[in-house]
Coordinates of C-alpha atoms in Angstrom, one line a residue:
M1 CA -19.5 -7.0 -41.8
T2 CA -15.7 -7.7 -41.8
A3 CA -14.2 -11.0 -40.8
R4 CA -12.8 -9.5 -37.6
R5 CA -16.2 -8.2 -36.5
L6 CA -17.7 -11.6 -37.2
Q7 CA -15.0 -13.2 -35.0
R8 CA -15.7 -10.7 -32.2
L9 CA -19.5 -11.4 -32.5
V10 CA -18.9 -15.1 -32.1
L11 CA -16.4 -14.6 -29.2
T12 CA -18.8 -12.3 -27.4
G13 CA -21.6 -14.8 -27.6
S14 CA -19.2 -17.6 -26.6
I15 CA -18.1 -15.9 -23.4
T16 CA -21.7 -14.9 -22.6
G17 CA -22.9 -18.5 -23.0
A18 CA -20.0 -19.9 -21.0
V19 CA -20.9 -17.6 -18.1
I20 CA -24.6 -18.4 -18.3
V21 CA -24.0 -22.2 -18.0
A22 CA -21.3 -21.8 -15.4
L23 CA -23.4 -19.5 -13.2
D24 CA -26.4 -21.9 -13.5
G25 CA -24.4 -24.6 -11.8
T26 CA -22.9 -22.5 -9.0
V27 CA -26.1 -20.6 -8.0
L28 CA -28.1 -23.9 -8.1
T29 CA -25.8 -25.4 -5.5
V30 CA -26.3 -22.4 -3.2
A31 CA -30.1 -22.5 -3.7
Q32 CA -30.6 -26.3 -3.1
P33 CA -31.1 -26.1 0.7
A34 CA -33.8 -23.4 0.3
L35 CA -35.4 -25.3 -2.5
Q36 CA -35.6 -28.4 -0.3
R37 CA -37.3 -26.5 2.5
D38 CA -39.7 -24.6 0.3
L39 CA -40.9 -27.6 -1.8
H40 CA -40.7 -30.1 1.2
A41 CA -38.4 -32.3 -0.9
S42 CA -36.2 -35.2 0.2
F43 CA -32.4 -35.1 0.0
A44 CA -32.5 -37.7 -2.9
Q45 CA -35.0 -35.5 -4.8
V46 CA -32.8 -32.5 -4.4
Q47 CA -29.8 -34.4 -5.6
W48 CA -31.7 -35.4 -8.7
T49 CA -32.1 -31.8 -9.7
S50 CA -28.4 -32.0 -10.5
T51 CA -28.1 -35.6 -11.4
G52 CA -31.0 -35.5 -14.0
Y53 CA -29.3 -32.5 -15.7
L54 CA -25.9 -34.2 -15.8
I55 CA -27.3 -37.5 -17.2
A56 CA -29.2 -35.7 -20.0
V57 CA -26.2 -33.6 -20.9
A58 CA -23.7 -36.4 -20.9
S59 CA -25.8 -38.8 -22.9
L60 CA -26.5 -36.4 -25.8
L61 CA -23.4 -34.3 -26.2
V62 CA -21.7 -36.3 -29.0
F63 CA -25.0 -36.8 -31.0
A64 CA -25.7 -33.1 -30.6
G65 CA -22.3 -32.3 -32.0
R66 CA -23.1 -34.5 -35.0
L67 CA -26.4 -32.7 -35.5
G68 CA -24.4 -29.4 -35.6
D69 CA -22.0 -30.8 -38.1
R70 CA -24.8 -31.7 -40.4
Y71 CA -27.4 -28.9 -39.9
G72 CA -25.2 -26.0 -38.8
H73 CA -23.8 -25.1 -35.4
Q74 CA -25.4 -21.7 -35.3
Q75 CA -28.9 -23.1 -35.6
L76 CA -28.2 -25.7 -32.9
F77 CA -26.7 -23.0 -30.7
A78 CA -29.7 -20.7 -31.1
L79 CA -32.1 -23.5 -30.3
G80 CA -30.0 -24.7 -27.3
I81 CA -29.6 -21.3 -25.6
L82 CA -33.2 -20.2 -26.2
G83 CA -34.4 -23.6 -24.8
F84 CA -32.0 -23.3 -21.9
G85 CA -33.3 -19.8 -21.0
A86 CA -37.0 -20.9 -21.4
T87 CA -36.5 -24.0 -19.1
S88 CA -34.8 -21.8 -16.5
A89 CA -37.8 -19.5 -16.4
A90 CA -40.1 -22.6 -16.2
I91 CA -38.1 -24.0 -13.3
G92 CA -38.5 -20.7 -11.4
L93 CA -42.3 -21.1 -11.7
A94 CA -42.4 -24.8 -10.9
P95 CA -45.0 -25.8 -8.3
G96 CA -43.3 -28.9 -7.0
V97 CA -39.9 -30.7 -6.9
G98 CA -41.1 -33.2 -9.5
W99 CA -41.6 -30.4 -12.0
V100 CA -38.1 -29.1 -11.1
I101 CA -36.5 -32.4 -11.8
G102 CA -38.3 -32.9 -15.1
L103 CA -37.5 -29.4 -16.3
R104 CA -33.9 -29.8 -15.2
V105 CA -33.7 -32.9 -17.5
A106 CA -35.2 -30.8 -20.3
Q107 CA -32.6 -28.1 -19.6
G108 CA -29.9 -30.7 -19.9
I109 CA -31.1 -31.6 -23.3
F110 CA -30.9 -28.0 -24.5
G111 CA -27.5 -27.7 -22.8
A112 CA -26.3 -30.7 -24.8
L113 CA -27.4 -28.9 -28.0
L114 CA -25.7 -25.7 -26.9
Q115 CA -22.3 -26.9 -25.8
P116 CA -20.7 -28.7 -28.8
A117 CA -22.1 -26.1 -31.2
T118 CA -20.1 -23.4 -29.6
L119 CA -16.8 -25.2 -30.1
G120 CA -17.8 -25.9 -33.6
M121 CA -18.5 -22.3 -34.3
L122 CA -15.2 -21.2 -32.9
R123 CA -13.4 -23.8 -35.0
A124 CA -15.1 -22.5 -38.2
T125 CA -14.6 -18.8 -37.3
Y126 CA -11.0 -18.7 -36.1
P127 CA -8.0 -20.1 -38.0
P128 CA -6.2 -22.8 -36.0
D129 CA -3.3 -20.6 -35.0
Q130 CA -5.6 -18.0 -33.5
L131 CA -7.7 -20.2 -31.3
G132 CA -5.6 -19.8 -28.2
I133 CA -6.7 -16.3 -27.1
P134 CA -10.5 -16.9 -27.6
L135 CA -10.3 -20.1 -25.6
A136 CA -8.2 -18.4 -22.9
L137 CA -10.7 -15.5 -22.6
R138 CA -13.5 -18.0 -22.2
T139 CA -11.7 -19.9 -19.5
S140 CA -11.0 -16.6 -17.7
A141 CA -14.7 -15.8 -17.8
I142 CA -15.5 -19.2 -16.3
G143 CA -13.0 -18.6 -13.5
L144 CA -14.7 -15.3 -12.7
A145 CA -18.1 -17.1 -12.6
A146 CA -16.6 -19.6 -10.2
A147 CA -15.6 -16.8 -7.9
A148 CA -18.7 -14.7 -8.2
G149 CA -21.3 -17.5 -8.5
P150 CA -21.6 -18.5 -4.8
V151 CA -21.7 -14.9 -3.7
L152 CA -24.3 -13.9 -6.3
G153 CA -26.4 -17.0 -5.6
G154 CA -26.4 -16.2 -1.9
V155 CA -27.6 -12.7 -2.5
L156 CA -30.4 -13.8 -4.8
V157 CA -31.5 -16.5 -2.4
A158 CA -31.5 -14.1 0.5
H159 CA -33.6 -11.5 -1.2
W160 CA -35.8 -13.4 -3.7
G161 CA -35.6 -17.0 -2.6
W162 CA -34.4 -20.0 -4.6
R163 CA -36.6 -19.2 -7.6
G164 CA -34.6 -16.0 -8.2
V165 CA -31.5 -17.9 -9.2
F166 CA -33.3 -19.5 -12.2
F167 CA -34.4 -16.2 -13.6
L168 CA -30.8 -14.9 -13.5
N169 CA -29.9 -16.2 -17.0
V170 CA -33.2 -15.8 -18.8
V171 CA -32.6 -12.3 -20.2
P172 CA -29.0 -12.9 -21.4
A173 CA -30.0 -16.3 -22.9
C174 CA -32.9 -14.8 -24.8
L175 CA -30.8 -11.9 -26.1
I176 CA -27.9 -14.0 -27.3
G177 CA -30.2 -16.7 -28.6
G178 CA -32.4 -14.2 -30.5
L179 CA -29.3 -12.6 -32.0
A180 CA -28.0 -16.0 -33.1
W181 CA -31.4 -16.9 -34.6
V182 CA -31.9 -13.6 -36.5
V183 CA -28.4 -12.6 -37.5
R184 CA -27.2 -15.3 -39.9
V185 CA -23.4 -15.1 -39.7
P186 CA -21.9 -16.4 -43.0
S187 CA -19.4 -19.1 -42.7
L188 CA -15.8 -17.9 -42.8
V189 CA -14.8 -21.3 -44.1
P190 CA -15.9 -21.4 -47.8
A191 CA -18.1 -24.2 -49.0
P192 CA -16.2 -26.8 -51.1
P193 CA -16.9 -26.8 -54.9
P194 CA -19.4 -29.3 -56.3
P195 CA -18.1 -32.7 -57.4
P196 CA -17.2 -33.3 -61.1
T197 CA -20.2 -34.2 -63.3
S198 CA -18.4 -37.4 -64.3
G199 CA -18.9 -38.8 -60.8
H200 CA -15.2 -39.2 -60.4
V201 CA -13.7 -37.3 -57.4
P202 CA -9.9 -37.0 -57.5
A203 CA -8.3 -38.0 -54.2
S204 CA -6.2 -34.8 -54.1
A205 CA -9.1 -32.5 -54.5
S206 CA -12.2 -34.2 -53.1
A207 CA -15.2 -31.9 -53.2
F208 CA -16.3 -33.4 -49.9
E209 CA -13.2 -32.4 -47.9
P210 CA -13.2 -29.2 -45.9
R211 CA -10.4 -26.7 -46.6
E212 CA -8.3 -25.5 -43.7
A213 CA -7.6 -21.8 -43.1
S214 CA -4.4 -20.4 -44.5
P215 CA -2.3 -19.3 -41.5
G216 CA -1.4 -16.0 -43.0
G217 CA -4.8 -15.2 -44.5
P218 CA -8.2 -14.4 -43.2
A219 CA -10.2 -16.7 -41.0
G220 CA -11.4 -19.7 -42.9
G221 CA -9.5 -18.7 -46.0
A222 CA -9.5 -21.2 -48.8
A223 CA -6.6 -23.6 -49.0
P224 CA -4.3 -23.3 -52.0
A225 CA -4.9 -25.5 -55.0
G226 CA -3.6 -28.9 -54.5
A227 CA -3.4 -28.5 -50.7
A228 CA -6.6 -30.3 -49.8
A229 CA -6.3 -32.8 -47.0
T230 CA -6.3 -36.4 -48.0
G231 CA -8.2 -39.2 -46.3
S232 CA -10.7 -42.0 -46.6
D233 CA -14.4 -42.0 -46.9
S234 CA -14.3 -38.3 -47.7
E235 CA -12.9 -37.5 -44.2
P236 CA -9.8 -35.4 -44.1
R237 CA -6.8 -36.5 -42.2
T238 CA -5.3 -33.9 -40.0
A239 CA -1.7 -34.2 -39.3
P240 CA -1.1 -33.3 -35.7
S241 CA 1.3 -30.9 -34.4
G242 CA 3.2 -30.0 -31.8
G243 CA -22.7 -38.4 -2.7
A244 CA -23.5 -35.1 -0.8
T245 CA -21.1 -32.5 -2.1
P246 CA -20.4 -29.5 0.1
A247 CA -21.5 -26.2 -1.4
A248 CA -18.0 -24.8 -2.0
T249 CA -16.8 -28.0 -3.8
T250 CA -19.9 -28.3 -5.9
A251 CA -19.9 -24.7 -6.8
V252 CA -16.4 -24.8 -8.3
A253 CA -17.0 -28.3 -9.8
S254 CA -20.3 -27.3 -11.4
T255 CA -18.7 -24.2 -12.9
T256 CA -15.5 -25.8 -14.2
A257 CA -17.4 -28.9 -15.5
G258 CA -18.8 -26.5 -18.0
A259 CA -15.4 -25.1 -18.8
G260 CA -15.4 -26.5 -22.3
T261 CA -18.7 -24.7 -22.9
T262 CA -18.5 -21.9 -25.3
A263 CA -21.5 -20.1 -26.6
G264 CA -22.0 -17.5 -29.3
A265 CA -23.6 -16.6 -32.6
G266 CA -21.3 -18.3 -35.0
T267 CA -21.0 -20.1 -38.2
T268 CA -21.6 -23.5 -39.7
A269 CA -18.6 -25.8 -39.6
G270 CA -18.4 -28.1 -42.5
A271 CA -20.5 -26.8 -45.3
V272 CA -21.2 -30.1 -46.8
A273 CA -22.5 -31.6 -43.6
A274 CA -24.4 -28.5 -42.6
H275 CA -26.2 -28.0 -45.9
G276 CA -26.7 -31.6 -47.0
A277 CA -24.7 -31.0 -50.1
T278 CA -23.9 -34.6 -50.5
A279 CA -27.5 -35.6 -50.8
D280 CA -28.3 -32.9 -53.4
H281 CA -25.8 -34.2 -55.9
G282 CA -27.6 -37.5 -56.4
A283 CA -25.7 -39.9 -58.5
T284 CA -22.6 -37.7 -58.6
A285 CA -21.9 -38.1 -54.9
T286 CA -19.5 -40.8 -53.8
P287 CA -20.6 -43.5 -51.4
G288 CA -18.3 -42.1 -48.7
A289 CA -19.9 -38.7 -49.1
R290 CA -23.4 -40.1 -48.9
A291 CA -22.4 -42.0 -45.7
A292 CA -21.0 -38.8 -44.2
A293 CA -24.5 -37.3 -44.2
G294 CA -25.9 -40.0 -42.0
L295 CA -26.7 -39.4 -38.3
D296 CA -26.1 -43.0 -37.0
L297 CA -29.1 -43.2 -34.7
P298 CA -28.3 -46.7 -33.5
G299 CA -24.8 -45.6 -32.5
A300 CA -26.3 -42.5 -30.8
C301 CA -28.6 -44.7 -28.8
L302 CA -25.9 -47.1 -27.7
L303 CA -23.6 -44.3 -26.7
A304 CA -26.4 -42.6 -24.7
L305 CA -27.2 -45.9 -22.9
A306 CA -23.5 -46.4 -22.0
L307 CA -23.2 -42.9 -20.7
V308 CA -26.5 -42.8 -18.8
S309 CA -25.6 -46.1 -17.1
L310 CA -22.1 -44.9 -16.3
V311 CA -23.1 -41.6 -14.9
H312 CA -26.0 -43.1 -12.8
T313 CA -23.6 -45.7 -11.4
L314 CA -20.9 -43.1 -10.5
V315 CA -23.5 -40.9 -8.8
A316 CA -25.1 -43.7 -6.9
L317 CA -21.9 -45.4 -5.7
P318 CA -20.9 -42.8 -3.1
E319 CA -24.3 -43.0 -1.4
T320 CA -25.3 -46.6 -1.7
G321 CA -22.0 -48.5 -2.4
W322 CA -22.0 -51.6 -4.5
T323 CA -25.6 -52.9 -4.7
V324 CA -27.5 -55.0 -7.2
V325 CA -28.6 -51.7 -8.9
T326 CA -25.2 -50.2 -9.2
A327 CA -23.6 -53.4 -10.3
L328 CA -26.3 -53.8 -13.0
G329 CA -25.7 -50.2 -14.1
G330 CA -22.0 -50.8 -14.4
A331 CA -22.6 -54.0 -16.4
V332 CA -25.0 -52.3 -18.7
A333 CA -22.5 -49.5 -19.3
V334 CA -19.7 -52.0 -20.2
F335 CA -22.1 -53.9 -22.5
A336 CA -23.4 -50.8 -24.3
C337 CA -19.8 -49.5 -24.7
G338 CA -18.7 -52.7 -26.3
A339 CA -21.7 -52.8 -28.6
F340 CA -21.1 -49.2 -29.6
I341 CA -17.5 -49.8 -30.5
R342 CA -18.5 -52.9 -32.6
H343 CA -21.2 -50.9 -34.3
E344 CA -19.0 -48.0 -35.1
R345 CA -16.4 -50.3 -36.7
R346 CA -19.1 -51.7 -39.0
T347 CA -21.3 -48.9 -39.9
A348 CA -20.7 -46.8 -43.1
S349 CA -21.7 -43.6 -41.3
P350 CA -20.2 -43.7 -37.7
L351 CA -21.3 -41.3 -35.1
V352 CA -17.7 -40.7 -34.1
P353 CA -15.6 -40.6 -37.4
L354 CA -12.3 -42.5 -37.5
S355 CA -10.6 -39.2 -38.3
V356 CA -11.6 -38.0 -34.9
V357 CA -11.4 -41.0 -32.6
G358 CA -8.4 -42.5 -34.4
S359 CA -6.2 -39.4 -33.9
T360 CA -3.6 -39.9 -31.2
T361 CA -3.5 -36.2 -30.7
I362 CA -7.2 -35.8 -30.0
A363 CA -7.4 -39.0 -27.9
S364 CA -4.5 -37.8 -25.8
A365 CA -6.0 -34.4 -25.3
L366 CA -9.3 -36.0 -24.2
A367 CA -7.4 -38.3 -21.8
V368 CA -5.6 -35.3 -20.3
L369 CA -8.9 -33.4 -19.7
L370 CA -10.6 -36.5 -18.2
S371 CA -7.8 -37.2 -15.8
A372 CA -7.3 -33.6 -14.8
A373 CA -11.0 -33.0 -14.2
A374 CA -11.3 -36.2 -12.1
A375 CA -8.2 -35.4 -10.1
L376 CA -9.2 -31.8 -9.5
F377 CA -12.8 -32.4 -8.4
G378 CA -12.0 -35.4 -6.3
T379 CA -9.4 -33.2 -4.5
L380 CA -12.0 -30.4 -4.1
F381 CA -14.4 -32.8 -2.6
V382 CA -11.9 -34.1 0.0
S383 CA -10.4 -30.7 0.7
T384 CA -13.8 -29.1 1.3
Y385 CA -14.7 -31.7 3.9
F386 CA -11.3 -31.1 5.5
L387 CA -11.9 -27.3 5.7
Q388 CA -15.5 -27.7 7.1
D389 CA -15.2 -30.9 9.3
V390 CA -11.6 -30.8 10.4
L391 CA -10.8 -27.1 10.6
A392 CA -14.5 -26.2 11.4
L393 CA -14.7 -23.3 9.0
D394 CA -18.1 -22.0 7.9
P395 CA -19.1 -22.1 4.2
M396 CA -18.0 -18.5 3.7
E397 CA -14.6 -19.0 5.2
C398 CA -14.3 -22.2 3.2
G399 CA -15.1 -20.4 0.0
L400 CA -12.4 -17.8 0.8
R401 CA -9.8 -20.6 1.2
V402 CA -10.8 -22.0 -2.2
L403 CA -10.8 -18.6 -3.9
P404 CA -7.1 -18.8 -5.0
L405 CA -8.1 -21.6 -7.3
A406 CA -10.6 -19.4 -9.2
V407 CA -8.2 -16.5 -9.2
L408 CA -5.4 -18.5 -10.8
M409 CA -7.7 -20.0 -13.3
V410 CA -8.5 -16.4 -14.4
L411 CA -4.8 -15.4 -14.6
S412 CA -3.4 -18.7 -16.1
A413 CA -5.9 -18.8 -19.0
P414 CA -4.4 -15.9 -21.0
A415 CA -0.9 -16.8 -20.0
S416 CA -1.4 -20.4 -21.2
A417 CA -2.2 -19.1 -24.7
V418 CA 1.2 -17.3 -24.8
L419 CA 3.0 -20.3 -23.4
Q420 CA 1.4 -22.7 -25.8
R421 CA 2.5 -20.6 -28.8
R422 CA 6.0 -20.2 -27.5
Y423 CA 6.7 -23.7 -26.0
G424 CA 4.1 -25.8 -27.8
P425 CA 1.2 -27.8 -26.4
R426 CA 3.2 -30.7 -25.2
R427 CA 5.6 -28.9 -22.8
T428 CA 2.9 -26.4 -21.7
T429 CA 0.5 -29.2 -20.8
L430 CA 3.1 -31.3 -19.1
A431 CA 4.2 -28.4 -16.9
A432 CA 0.5 -27.7 -16.1
M433 CA -0.2 -31.3 -15.1
I434 CA 2.9 -31.3 -12.9
L435 CA 1.6 -28.2 -11.2
L436 CA -1.8 -29.9 -10.7
T437 CA -0.1 -33.0 -9.2
L438 CA 2.0 -30.9 -6.9
G439 CA -1.0 -29.0 -5.7
I440 CA -2.7 -32.3 -4.7
L441 CA 0.4 -33.4 -3.0
V442 CA 0.6 -30.2 -1.0
L443 CA -3.0 -30.5 0.1
S444 CA -2.4 -34.2 1.1
Q445 CA 0.1 -33.0 3.8
L446 CA -2.4 -30.7 5.6
D447 CA -3.5 -31.3 9.2
R448 CA -5.1 -29.4 12.0
T449 CA -2.1 -27.1 12.4
S450 CA -2.1 -26.0 8.7
T451 CA -2.1 -22.3 8.1
A452 CA -4.0 -20.3 5.5
P453 CA -0.9 -19.6 3.4
A454 CA -0.2 -23.4 3.2
I455 CA -3.8 -24.1 2.2
G456 CA -3.8 -21.3 -0.3
A457 CA -0.6 -22.5 -1.9
G458 CA -2.2 -25.8 -2.7
F459 CA -5.2 -24.2 -4.3
L460 CA -3.0 -21.8 -6.2
L461 CA -1.1 -24.7 -7.8
L462 CA -4.5 -26.4 -8.6
G463 CA -5.8 -23.3 -10.3
A464 CA -2.7 -22.6 -12.3
G465 CA -2.4 -26.2 -13.4
F466 CA -6.0 -26.8 -14.3
G467 CA -6.6 -23.5 -15.9
T468 CA -3.7 -24.1 -18.3
V469 CA -4.6 -27.7 -19.0
M470 CA -8.2 -26.7 -19.9
V471 CA -7.1 -24.0 -22.4
T472 CA -4.3 -26.0 -24.0
A473 CA -6.0 -29.4 -24.3
T474 CA -9.2 -27.9 -25.6
A475 CA -7.2 -25.8 -28.1
V476 CA -5.4 -29.0 -29.3
I477 CA -8.8 -30.7 -29.8
V478 CA -10.4 -27.8 -31.7
R479 CA -7.3 -27.1 -33.8
H480 CA -6.6 -30.6 -35.0
V481 CA -10.1 -31.8 -35.7
P482 CA -11.4 -31.6 -39.3
T483 CA -13.8 -28.7 -39.6
A484 CA -16.6 -30.9 -40.8
H485 CA -16.4 -32.9 -37.5
A486 CA -15.8 -30.0 -35.1
G487 CA -19.2 -30.6 -33.4
V488 CA -18.4 -34.2 -32.7
A489 CA -15.1 -33.3 -31.2
G490 CA -16.7 -30.6 -29.1
G491 CA -19.2 -33.2 -27.9
L492 CA -16.4 -35.5 -26.9
Q493 CA -14.6 -32.7 -25.1
Q494 CA -17.7 -31.8 -23.2
T495 CA -18.4 -35.4 -22.3
A496 CA -14.9 -35.7 -20.8
M497 CA -15.5 -32.5 -18.8
N498 CA -18.9 -33.8 -17.5
I499 CA -17.8 -37.3 -16.7
G500 CA -14.4 -36.4 -15.2
P501 CA -15.9 -34.5 -12.1
T502 CA -18.4 -37.3 -11.5
L503 CA -15.7 -39.9 -11.7
G504 CA -13.4 -37.9 -9.4
V505 CA -16.0 -37.4 -6.7
A506 CA -17.1 -41.0 -6.8
T507 CA -13.5 -42.2 -6.6
A508 CA -12.7 -39.9 -3.7
T509 CA -15.8 -40.8 -1.7
M510 CA -15.2 -44.6 -2.1
L511 CA -11.5 -44.2 -1.1
V512 CA -12.3 -42.2 2.0
T513 CA -15.0 -44.7 2.9
L514 CA -12.7 -47.7 2.5
T515 CA -9.8 -46.1 4.3
T516 CA -11.7 -44.5 7.2
P517 CA -11.7 -46.6 10.4
T518 CA -15.2 -48.3 10.6
T519 CA -15.3 -47.9 14.4
T520 CA -15.4 -44.1 14.1
G521 CA -17.2 -43.5 10.8
D522 CA -20.7 -42.3 10.8
H523 CA -22.4 -42.9 7.5
S524 CA -25.8 -41.4 7.6
P525 CA -28.4 -41.5 4.8
G526 CA -28.0 -37.7 4.3
G527 CA -24.5 -38.1 2.9
P528 CA -21.0 -39.1 4.0
H529 CA -19.9 -37.8 7.4
W530 CA -16.8 -38.7 9.4
T531 CA -15.2 -37.6 12.6
A532 CA -12.2 -35.3 12.2
E533 CA -9.7 -37.9 13.3
A534 CA -11.1 -40.6 11.1
F535 CA -11.2 -38.3 8.1
L536 CA -7.6 -37.1 8.5
S537 CA -6.4 -40.7 8.5
A538 CA -8.1 -41.3 5.2
M539 CA -7.4 -38.0 3.5
G540 CA -3.7 -38.6 2.8
P541 CA -4.0 -41.9 1.0
T542 CA -7.0 -40.6 -1.0
L543 CA -5.3 -37.5 -2.2
L544 CA -2.1 -39.5 -3.0
T545 CA -4.3 -41.7 -5.3
L546 CA -5.8 -38.7 -6.9
A547 CA -2.3 -37.3 -7.5
A548 CA -1.5 -40.6 -9.3
V549 CA -4.5 -40.0 -11.5
A550 CA -3.1 -36.5 -12.4
A551 CA 0.3 -38.1 -13.1
T552 CA -1.5 -40.5 -15.5
G553 CA -2.8 -37.4 -17.3
A554 CA 0.8 -36.1 -17.5
L555 CA 1.8 -39.3 -19.3
A556 CA -1.0 -38.7 -21.9
A557 CA 0.2 -35.1 -22.2
A558 CA 3.6 -36.4 -23.4
K559 CA 1.8 -37.6 -26.6
L560 CA 0.5 -34.2 -27.5
P561 CA 2.2 -32.4 -30.4
R562 CA 5.4 -30.4 -29.8
G563 CA 4.4 -27.4 -31.9
T564 CA 1.3 -25.7 -33.2
T565 CA 1.5 -26.9 -36.8
V566 CA -1.7 -28.2 -38.4
N567 CA -2.1 -30.3 -41.5
G568 CA 1.6 -30.0 -42.1
D569 CA 1.2 -26.3 -42.6
S570 CA 3.4 -24.9 -39.9
R571 CA 4.2 -21.3 -39.3
Q572 CA 7.1 -21.3 -41.7
P573 CA 8.9 -18.2 -42.9
P574 CA 7.5 -16.5 -46.0
A575 CA 10.6 -17.4 -48.0
V576 CA 10.0 -21.1 -47.4
V577 CA 6.4 -20.8 -48.4
A578 CA 7.3 -18.9 -51.6
R579 CA 9.8 -21.5 -52.6
R580 CA 7.3 -24.3 -52.1
D581 CA 4.7 -22.4 -54.2
R582 CA 7.2 -22.0 -57.1
D583 CA 8.3 -25.6 -57.1
P584 CA 5.4 -28.1 -56.7
S585 CA 7.8 -31.0 -56.2
K586 CA 9.3 -29.2 -53.2
A587 CA 5.9 -28.4 -51.9
S588 CA 5.0 -32.1 -52.0
K589 CA 8.3 -33.0 -50.2
A590 CA 7.8 -30.3 -47.6
S591 CA 4.3 -31.5 -46.9
E592 CA 5.5 -35.1 -46.5
A593 CA 8.3 -34.0 -44.2
S594 CA 6.1 -31.9 -42.1
A595 CA 3.5 -34.6 -41.7
T596 CA 6.2 -37.1 -40.7
T597 CA 7.8 -34.8 -38.1
S598 CA 4.5 -33.8 -36.5
G599 CA 2.5 -37.0 -36.9
D600 CA 0.3 -38.5 -34.2

């Protein structure tokens, strides 16, 4: 099988998996009312069918990425998608709401195994300069799922009940998972050579450092001799370059929260970590290489505790406000986060390697995704209440008003790949964050007299901005992370995309609650409700605050690389490359100059 066919196989699986996870979130939102009636469940129990899944996913994403880096992303992906499909079928047969909640938590565990592995496989399959189009196609598929999910879910619930939505993804999940399990796709990034028998590993040609793909060669092509990345502890340094949510809001939020999800039958990123090569060499392996094989279970537990406490606090705040439980959850999250940072600085085998978390490029891209997701989903939460409670639109009409957002996500994704290649990640992301901020500002000016074109213009700007940000920032993360740590970076990206929406909705709910006149507000146990006049008085300040959050993301986007160079190996003319190859001293100077001009 040729390299191009392998890439298409991985991309096909990635798009299919992204749609499976996206549809799961949208159709569940539509099915929740019917599930509550059929199983005689309380509102809190129904909310936990979503909250339990979110907590399980958020707490395990980074550790799952580390597992993929060590044991192989294809194996983790196959296990994750098969388990995801099996738990979906089990939920469709569940006899009570308790079973649904428990199985949703199990589904979240398998979803955590699935999501980082897909980004790791794309990183290992496509050379850095070819990642834009695959990520854009995935984002377009997610936009289509956002538009079709509520409609498809409504049809399934109307004809087969709420159980029908859980059987929707069983067949495609089993097909893709079975293909990934049976067809072993060889890694397009060649395994590094074994270390010298003397036990000495030269810094310039460490056997434990992954080789980057040559821009002009096939995917995963071996780096030229003497071009290995340098770093410490056998980790390569990569020089950077260039409350109750309404159905329409939750449908788009659940879909886009999985926007970083890619699924497919792919390859193992980082052959040393995947195959345990460092352990097999015994005494010849360096201490840093042996440390790289560790899984850092204490760090994984501390990070999981921090994320579980944070997500639980953010979910509970809109409904209960600051109570002893929420305050304790916030304190535990802060304590566990501090303990995790202290542990990672001291351990020889950190869960999040310094080459990943210490990169300004990767950290900035994660900050952009987090702020953009929080701003978008907080805005969707507020806007959907405006459409339903102020303009008195029914859910179908509300969905049609929000539809421009999904359409622009579909259209902006492939365009963003072209813009990123032409103008670079920094300018493309800055422009997209400005569009997102403008969209929020437009929606903040709506009132009872607002027309459909004015509302649609706001959602058009939101879709164009967020669709571009999602593709560009994700491409920066995947392109600049060392191949051996692609799973960890994918887990961090997915964590940002899961926590961002929760943070945005919690922030929006608290702001509306604080700014709504208390004499007219009606806060019932079933969720936040306000009169139209009271809500309008609070909507403006809330959306202005969310616009400020988006503007903060624009500041982070200013630290992204200007161009698409990776590891100092830019898309230089062939003549320049030839001259460097003929003169080693010039090659060294060129590498130093490129690393200096495109540094973090």
